[in-house]
mmCIF file with all atom_site columns, C-alpha atoms in Angstrom:
data_model
loop_
_atom_site.group_PDB
_atom_site.id
_atom_site.type_symbol
_atom_site.label_atom_id
_atom_site.label_alt_id
_atom_site.label_comp_id
_atom_site.label_asym_id
_atom_site.label_entity_id
_atom_site.label_seq_id
_atom_site.pdbx_PDB_ins_code
_atom_site.Cartn_x
_atom_site.Cartn_y
_atom_site.Cartn_z
_atom_site.occupancy
_atom_site.B_iso_or_equiv
_atom_site.pdbx_formal_charge
_atom_site.auth_seq_id
_atom_site.auth_comp_id
_atom_site.auth_asym_id
_atom_site.auth_atom_id
_atom_site.pdbx_PDB_model_num
ATOM 1   C CA . UNK L 1 1   ? 305.151 104.967 222.442 1.00 0.00 ? 1   UNK L CA 1
ATOM 2   C CA . UNK L 1 2   ? 301.447 105.372 223.150 1.00 0.00 ? 2   UNK L CA 1
ATOM 3   C CA . UNK L 1 3   ? 300.157 108.757 224.177 1.00 0.00 ? 3   UNK L CA 1
ATOM 4   C CA . UNK L 1 4   ? 297.958 109.298 227.233 1.00 0.00 ? 4   UNK L CA 1
ATOM 5   C CA . UNK L 1 5   ? 294.864 111.503 227.010 1.00 0.00 ? 5   UNK L CA 1
ATOM 6   C CA . UNK L 1 6   ? 293.562 112.956 230.299 1.00 0.00 ? 6   UNK L CA 1
ATOM 7   C CA . UNK L 1 7   ? 289.834 113.373 230.634 1.00 0.00 ? 7   UNK L CA 1
ATOM 8   C CA . UNK L 1 8   ? 287.043 113.795 233.122 1.00 0.00 ? 8   UNK L CA 1
ATOM 9   C CA . UNK L 1 9   ? 283.465 112.506 233.407 1.00 0.00 ? 9   UNK L CA 1
ATOM 10  C CA . UNK L 1 10  ? 280.615 112.799 235.889 1.00 0.00 ? 10  UNK L CA 1
ATOM 11  C CA . UNK L 1 11  ? 278.131 110.041 236.634 1.00 0.00 ? 11  UNK L CA 1
ATOM 12  C CA . UNK L 1 12  ? 274.716 111.628 237.222 1.00 0.00 ? 12  UNK L CA 1
ATOM 13  C CA . UNK L 1 13  ? 272.654 109.366 239.476 1.00 0.00 ? 13  UNK L CA 1
ATOM 14  C CA . UNK L 1 14  ? 269.675 109.670 241.799 1.00 0.00 ? 14  UNK L CA 1
ATOM 15  C CA . UNK L 1 15  ? 269.980 109.046 245.546 1.00 0.00 ? 15  UNK L CA 1
ATOM 16  C CA . UNK L 1 16  ? 268.581 105.508 245.250 1.00 0.00 ? 16  UNK L CA 1
ATOM 17  C CA . UNK L 1 17  ? 271.274 104.799 242.651 1.00 0.00 ? 17  UNK L CA 1
ATOM 18  C CA . UNK L 1 18  ? 268.694 103.223 240.401 1.00 0.00 ? 18  UNK L CA 1
ATOM 19  C CA . UNK L 1 19  ? 268.523 105.864 237.645 1.00 0.00 ? 19  UNK L CA 1
ATOM 20  C CA . UNK L 1 20  ? 271.285 107.513 235.593 1.00 0.00 ? 20  UNK L CA 1
ATOM 21  C CA . UNK L 1 21  ? 271.345 110.334 233.074 1.00 0.00 ? 21  UNK L CA 1
ATOM 22  C CA . UNK L 1 22  ? 273.583 109.224 230.204 1.00 0.00 ? 22  UNK L CA 1
ATOM 23  C CA . UNK L 1 23  ? 274.377 110.685 226.819 1.00 0.00 ? 23  UNK L CA 1
ATOM 24  C CA . UNK L 1 24  ? 273.831 108.917 223.504 1.00 0.00 ? 24  UNK L CA 1
ATOM 25  C CA . UNK L 1 25  ? 276.194 110.321 220.886 1.00 0.00 ? 25  UNK L CA 1
ATOM 26  C CA . UNK L 1 26  ? 274.407 111.551 217.776 1.00 0.00 ? 26  UNK L CA 1
ATOM 27  C CA . UNK L 1 27  ? 275.055 110.509 214.190 1.00 0.00 ? 27  UNK L CA 1
ATOM 28  C CA . UNK L 1 28  ? 277.018 113.682 213.429 1.00 0.00 ? 28  UNK L CA 1
ATOM 29  C CA . UNK L 1 29  ? 279.775 112.882 215.957 1.00 0.00 ? 29  UNK L CA 1
ATOM 30  C CA . UNK L 1 30  ? 283.174 113.370 214.239 1.00 0.00 ? 30  UNK L CA 1
ATOM 31  C CA . UNK L 1 31  ? 284.355 109.907 215.343 1.00 0.00 ? 31  UNK L CA 1
ATOM 32  C CA . UNK L 1 32  ? 282.273 107.442 213.331 1.00 0.00 ? 32  UNK L CA 1
ATOM 33  C CA . UNK L 1 33  ? 282.820 104.658 215.894 1.00 0.00 ? 33  UNK L CA 1
ATOM 34  C CA . UNK L 1 34  ? 281.272 106.809 218.626 1.00 0.00 ? 34  UNK L CA 1
ATOM 35  C CA . UNK L 1 35  ? 278.004 107.458 216.806 1.00 0.00 ? 35  UNK L CA 1
ATOM 36  C CA . UNK L 1 36  ? 275.002 105.978 218.572 1.00 0.00 ? 36  UNK L CA 1
ATOM 37  C CA . UNK L 1 37  ? 277.045 104.865 221.596 1.00 0.00 ? 37  UNK L CA 1
ATOM 38  C CA . UNK L 1 38  ? 276.411 105.797 225.206 1.00 0.00 ? 38  UNK L CA 1
ATOM 39  C CA . UNK L 1 39  ? 278.676 108.121 227.124 1.00 0.00 ? 39  UNK L CA 1
ATOM 40  C CA . UNK L 1 40  ? 279.060 109.641 230.546 1.00 0.00 ? 40  UNK L CA 1
ATOM 41  C CA . UNK L 1 41  ? 279.025 113.438 230.298 1.00 0.00 ? 41  UNK L CA 1
ATOM 42  C CA . UNK L 1 42  ? 282.551 114.822 230.218 1.00 0.00 ? 42  UNK L CA 1
ATOM 43  C CA . UNK L 1 43  ? 285.536 115.280 227.954 1.00 0.00 ? 43  UNK L CA 1
ATOM 44  C CA . UNK L 1 44  ? 289.231 116.103 227.715 1.00 0.00 ? 44  UNK L CA 1
ATOM 45  C CA . UNK L 1 45  ? 291.341 118.192 230.054 1.00 0.00 ? 45  UNK L CA 1
ATOM 46  C CA . UNK L 1 46  ? 292.868 121.272 228.461 1.00 0.00 ? 46  UNK L CA 1
ATOM 47  C CA . UNK L 1 47  ? 296.393 122.462 229.246 1.00 0.00 ? 47  UNK L CA 1
ATOM 48  C CA . UNK L 1 48  ? 296.632 123.807 232.803 1.00 0.00 ? 48  UNK L CA 1
ATOM 49  C CA . UNK L 1 49  ? 293.141 122.733 233.911 1.00 0.00 ? 49  UNK L CA 1
ATOM 50  C CA . UNK L 1 50  ? 292.426 120.768 237.051 1.00 0.00 ? 50  UNK L CA 1
ATOM 51  C CA . UNK L 1 51  ? 289.945 117.903 236.656 1.00 0.00 ? 51  UNK L CA 1
ATOM 52  C CA . UNK L 1 52  ? 287.242 119.918 238.453 1.00 0.00 ? 52  UNK L CA 1
ATOM 53  C CA . UNK L 1 53  ? 287.814 122.956 236.220 1.00 0.00 ? 53  UNK L CA 1
ATOM 54  C CA . UNK L 1 54  ? 287.632 120.729 233.151 1.00 0.00 ? 54  UNK L CA 1
ATOM 55  C CA . UNK L 1 55  ? 284.442 119.160 234.431 1.00 0.00 ? 55  UNK L CA 1
ATOM 56  C CA . UNK L 1 56  ? 282.800 122.563 234.870 1.00 0.00 ? 56  UNK L CA 1
ATOM 57  C CA . UNK L 1 57  ? 283.822 123.607 231.359 1.00 0.00 ? 57  UNK L CA 1
ATOM 58  C CA . UNK L 1 58  ? 282.700 120.323 229.802 1.00 0.00 ? 58  UNK L CA 1
ATOM 59  C CA . UNK L 1 59  ? 279.357 120.419 231.624 1.00 0.00 ? 59  UNK L CA 1
ATOM 60  C CA . UNK L 1 60  ? 278.710 123.947 230.371 1.00 0.00 ? 60  UNK L CA 1
ATOM 61  C CA . UNK L 1 61  ? 279.754 122.985 226.813 1.00 0.00 ? 61  UNK L CA 1
ATOM 62  C CA . UNK L 1 62  ? 277.400 119.996 226.871 1.00 0.00 ? 62  UNK L CA 1
ATOM 63  C CA . UNK L 1 63  ? 274.435 121.353 228.836 1.00 0.00 ? 63  UNK L CA 1
ATOM 64  C CA . UNK L 1 64  ? 274.682 125.117 228.197 1.00 0.00 ? 64  UNK L CA 1
ATOM 65  C CA . UNK L 1 65  ? 272.617 125.910 231.306 1.00 0.00 ? 65  UNK L CA 1
ATOM 66  C CA . UNK L 1 66  ? 274.571 127.440 234.201 1.00 0.00 ? 66  UNK L CA 1
ATOM 67  C CA . UNK L 1 67  ? 271.848 126.643 236.764 1.00 0.00 ? 67  UNK L CA 1
ATOM 68  C CA . UNK L 1 68  ? 272.088 122.938 235.967 1.00 0.00 ? 68  UNK L CA 1
ATOM 69  C CA . UNK L 1 69  ? 275.891 123.005 235.816 1.00 0.00 ? 69  UNK L CA 1
ATOM 70  C CA . UNK L 1 70  ? 276.093 124.734 239.215 1.00 0.00 ? 70  UNK L CA 1
ATOM 71  C CA . UNK L 1 71  ? 273.653 122.242 240.723 1.00 0.00 ? 71  UNK L CA 1
ATOM 72  C CA . UNK L 1 72  ? 275.649 119.279 239.397 1.00 0.00 ? 72  UNK L CA 1
ATOM 73  C CA . UNK L 1 73  ? 278.956 120.716 240.618 1.00 0.00 ? 73  UNK L CA 1
ATOM 74  C CA . UNK L 1 74  ? 277.445 121.425 244.050 1.00 0.00 ? 74  UNK L CA 1
ATOM 75  C CA . UNK L 1 75  ? 276.484 117.741 244.351 1.00 0.00 ? 75  UNK L CA 1
ATOM 76  C CA . UNK L 1 76  ? 279.679 116.404 242.803 1.00 0.00 ? 76  UNK L CA 1
ATOM 77  C CA . UNK L 1 77  ? 282.450 114.435 244.528 1.00 0.00 ? 77  UNK L CA 1
ATOM 78  C CA . UNK L 1 78  ? 285.587 112.789 243.207 1.00 0.00 ? 78  UNK L CA 1
ATOM 79  C CA . UNK L 1 79  ? 285.169 109.015 242.946 1.00 0.00 ? 79  UNK L CA 1
ATOM 80  C CA . UNK L 1 80  ? 288.273 107.484 241.337 1.00 0.00 ? 80  UNK L CA 1
ATOM 81  C CA . UNK L 1 81  ? 290.706 107.499 238.428 1.00 0.00 ? 81  UNK L CA 1
ATOM 82  C CA . UNK L 1 82  ? 290.668 104.944 235.611 1.00 0.00 ? 82  UNK L CA 1
ATOM 83  C CA . UNK L 1 83  ? 293.141 104.134 232.843 1.00 0.00 ? 83  UNK L CA 1
ATOM 84  C CA . UNK L 1 84  ? 291.131 102.947 229.853 1.00 0.00 ? 84  UNK L CA 1
ATOM 85  C CA . UNK L 1 85  ? 291.787 101.963 226.250 1.00 0.00 ? 85  UNK L CA 1
ATOM 86  C CA . UNK L 1 86  ? 290.687 104.752 223.904 1.00 0.00 ? 86  UNK L CA 1
ATOM 87  C CA . UNK L 1 87  ? 288.918 102.195 221.671 1.00 0.00 ? 87  UNK L CA 1
ATOM 88  C CA . UNK L 1 88  ? 287.234 103.997 218.743 1.00 0.00 ? 88  UNK L CA 1
ATOM 89  C CA . UNK L 1 89  ? 289.265 107.166 219.446 1.00 0.00 ? 89  UNK L CA 1
ATOM 90  C CA . UNK L 1 90  ? 292.555 105.570 218.385 1.00 0.00 ? 90  UNK L CA 1
ATOM 91  C CA . UNK L 1 91  ? 295.742 104.369 220.084 1.00 0.00 ? 91  UNK L CA 1
ATOM 92  C CA . UNK L 1 92  ? 296.816 105.405 223.551 1.00 0.00 ? 92  UNK L CA 1
ATOM 93  C CA . UNK L 1 93  ? 295.201 105.415 226.959 1.00 0.00 ? 93  UNK L CA 1
ATOM 94  C CA . UNK L 1 94  ? 292.372 107.536 228.332 1.00 0.00 ? 94  UNK L CA 1
ATOM 95  C CA . UNK L 1 95  ? 293.297 108.714 231.843 1.00 0.00 ? 95  UNK L CA 1
ATOM 96  C CA . UNK L 1 96  ? 289.804 109.292 233.144 1.00 0.00 ? 96  UNK L CA 1
ATOM 97  C CA . UNK L 1 97  ? 289.022 111.126 236.393 1.00 0.00 ? 97  UNK L CA 1
ATOM 98  C CA . UNK L 1 98  ? 285.516 110.156 237.479 1.00 0.00 ? 98  UNK L CA 1
ATOM 99  C CA . UNK L 1 99  ? 283.244 112.304 239.593 1.00 0.00 ? 99  UNK L CA 1
ATOM 100 C CA . UNK L 1 100 ? 279.812 111.323 240.878 1.00 0.00 ? 100 UNK L CA 1
ATOM 101 C CA . UNK L 1 101 ? 276.905 113.718 241.324 1.00 0.00 ? 101 UNK L CA 1
ATOM 102 C CA . UNK L 1 102 ? 274.151 112.191 243.446 1.00 0.00 ? 102 UNK L CA 1
ATOM 103 C CA . UNK L 1 103 ? 270.904 114.085 243.317 1.00 0.00 ? 103 UNK L CA 1
ATOM 104 C CA . UNK L 1 104 ? 268.114 113.799 245.864 1.00 0.00 ? 104 UNK L CA 1
ATOM 105 C CA . UNK L 1 105 ? 264.699 113.382 244.246 1.00 0.00 ? 105 UNK L CA 1
ATOM 106 C CA . UNK L 1 106 ? 263.991 117.108 243.614 1.00 0.00 ? 106 UNK L CA 1
ATOM 107 C CA . UNK L 1 107 ? 267.539 117.774 242.400 1.00 0.00 ? 107 UNK L CA 1
ATOM 108 C CA . UNK L 1 108 ? 267.684 114.728 240.105 1.00 0.00 ? 108 UNK L CA 1
ATOM 109 C CA . UNK L 1 109 ? 264.229 115.628 238.760 1.00 0.00 ? 109 UNK L CA 1
ATOM 110 C CA . UNK L 1 110 ? 265.544 119.132 237.973 1.00 0.00 ? 110 UNK L CA 1
ATOM 111 C CA . UNK L 1 111 ? 268.559 117.686 236.143 1.00 0.00 ? 111 UNK L CA 1
ATOM 112 C CA . UNK L 1 112 ? 266.376 115.215 234.247 1.00 0.00 ? 112 UNK L CA 1
ATOM 113 C CA . UNK L 1 113 ? 263.885 117.919 233.271 1.00 0.00 ? 113 UNK L CA 1
ATOM 114 C CA . UNK L 1 114 ? 266.540 120.336 232.060 1.00 0.00 ? 114 UNK L CA 1
ATOM 115 C CA . UNK L 1 115 ? 268.797 117.773 230.387 1.00 0.00 ? 115 UNK L CA 1
ATOM 116 C CA . UNK L 1 116 ? 266.557 114.898 229.360 1.00 0.00 ? 116 UNK L CA 1
ATOM 117 C CA . UNK L 1 117 ? 263.093 116.330 228.880 1.00 0.00 ? 117 UNK L CA 1
ATOM 118 C CA . UNK L 1 118 ? 264.344 119.448 227.091 1.00 0.00 ? 118 UNK L CA 1
ATOM 119 C CA . UNK L 1 119 ? 266.967 117.514 225.101 1.00 0.00 ? 119 UNK L CA 1
ATOM 120 C CA . UNK L 1 120 ? 269.589 119.807 226.559 1.00 0.00 ? 120 UNK L CA 1
ATOM 121 C CA . UNK L 1 121 ? 272.823 118.152 225.404 1.00 0.00 ? 121 UNK L CA 1
ATOM 122 C CA . UNK L 1 122 ? 274.948 119.600 222.614 1.00 0.00 ? 122 UNK L CA 1
ATOM 123 C CA . UNK L 1 123 ? 276.662 116.393 221.396 1.00 0.00 ? 123 UNK L CA 1
ATOM 124 C CA . UNK L 1 124 ? 273.808 113.919 221.493 1.00 0.00 ? 124 UNK L CA 1
ATOM 125 C CA . UNK L 1 125 ? 270.625 113.060 223.307 1.00 0.00 ? 125 UNK L CA 1
ATOM 126 C CA . UNK L 1 126 ? 270.114 112.433 226.990 1.00 0.00 ? 126 UNK L CA 1
ATOM 127 C CA . UNK L 1 127 ? 268.739 109.090 228.104 1.00 0.00 ? 127 UNK L CA 1
ATOM 128 C CA . UNK L 1 128 ? 267.565 107.854 231.496 1.00 0.00 ? 128 UNK L CA 1
ATOM 129 C CA . UNK L 1 129 ? 268.875 104.384 232.322 1.00 0.00 ? 129 UNK L CA 1
ATOM 130 C CA . UNK L 1 130 ? 268.403 101.923 235.135 1.00 0.00 ? 130 UNK L CA 1
ATOM 131 C CA . UNK L 1 131 ? 271.477 99.894  236.151 1.00 0.00 ? 131 UNK L CA 1
ATOM 132 C CA . UNK L 1 132 ? 269.493 96.805  235.178 1.00 0.00 ? 132 UNK L CA 1
ATOM 133 C CA . UNK L 1 133 ? 269.148 97.862  231.551 1.00 0.00 ? 133 UNK L CA 1
ATOM 134 C CA . UNK L 1 134 ? 272.555 99.453  230.986 1.00 0.00 ? 134 UNK L CA 1
ATOM 135 C CA . UNK L 1 135 ? 274.069 97.561  228.096 1.00 0.00 ? 135 UNK L CA 1
ATOM 136 C CA . UNK L 1 136 ? 277.749 97.185  228.800 1.00 0.00 ? 136 UNK L CA 1
ATOM 137 C CA . UNK L 1 137 ? 279.841 97.261  225.649 1.00 0.00 ? 137 UNK L CA 1
ATOM 138 C CA . UNK L 1 138 ? 277.635 100.045 224.247 1.00 0.00 ? 138 UNK L CA 1
ATOM 139 C CA . UNK L 1 139 ? 279.715 102.890 225.730 1.00 0.00 ? 139 UNK L CA 1
ATOM 140 C CA . UNK L 1 140 ? 282.388 104.935 223.963 1.00 0.00 ? 140 UNK L CA 1
ATOM 141 C CA . UNK L 1 141 ? 286.021 104.780 224.978 1.00 0.00 ? 141 UNK L CA 1
ATOM 142 C CA . UNK L 1 142 ? 285.587 101.775 227.292 1.00 0.00 ? 142 UNK L CA 1
ATOM 143 C CA . UNK L 1 143 ? 283.423 103.810 229.698 1.00 0.00 ? 143 UNK L CA 1
ATOM 144 C CA . UNK L 1 144 ? 281.364 100.665 230.250 1.00 0.00 ? 144 UNK L CA 1
ATOM 145 C CA . UNK L 1 145 ? 284.189 99.588  232.607 1.00 0.00 ? 145 UNK L CA 1
ATOM 146 C CA . UNK L 1 146 ? 283.558 102.722 234.677 1.00 0.00 ? 146 UNK L CA 1
ATOM 147 C CA . UNK L 1 147 ? 279.786 102.168 234.778 1.00 0.00 ? 147 UNK L CA 1
ATOM 148 C CA . UNK L 1 148 ? 280.153 98.484  235.607 1.00 0.00 ? 148 UNK L CA 1
ATOM 149 C CA . UNK L 1 149 ? 282.505 99.308  238.495 1.00 0.00 ? 149 UNK L CA 1
ATOM 150 C CA . UNK L 1 150 ? 280.119 102.006 239.728 1.00 0.00 ? 150 UNK L CA 1
ATOM 151 C CA . UNK L 1 151 ? 277.048 99.742  239.614 1.00 0.00 ? 151 UNK L CA 1
ATOM 152 C CA . UNK L 1 152 ? 278.879 96.951  241.440 1.00 0.00 ? 152 UNK L CA 1
ATOM 153 C CA . UNK L 1 153 ? 280.948 98.907  243.949 1.00 0.00 ? 153 UNK L CA 1
ATOM 154 C CA . UNK L 1 154 ? 279.678 102.432 244.665 1.00 0.00 ? 154 UNK L CA 1
#
């Protein structure tokens, strides 16, 4: 029997929906297959956490800046749930709750400055991506399915 792994991610996008802040996993990631791949900021749910609680914890673990985390959470809404193959993380399914944080120009600029310009991610580097240059198949844990759905349907 395959195990299910609940997780949560947040898509950080500007109000025009033409620019995303994504994470590129660094070469020291414990899962070799994840190294150098793109990710949406997030992670696993811990016992007893709601998806929103997990998202707040994961954002703080990744960004380590409470002002940015609070700003993202303030602009965050639930989008949808996905069941994804875990791919490089092993057997089982990734039950992924997806939130979207849409930032107006000043807010998105603040996120980009604090996360991207200051290299403020703890498990990799931040990258700005346009939907036109997102390379599907380059995401960890089948998250390219989430991004493709977002770009086409949000």
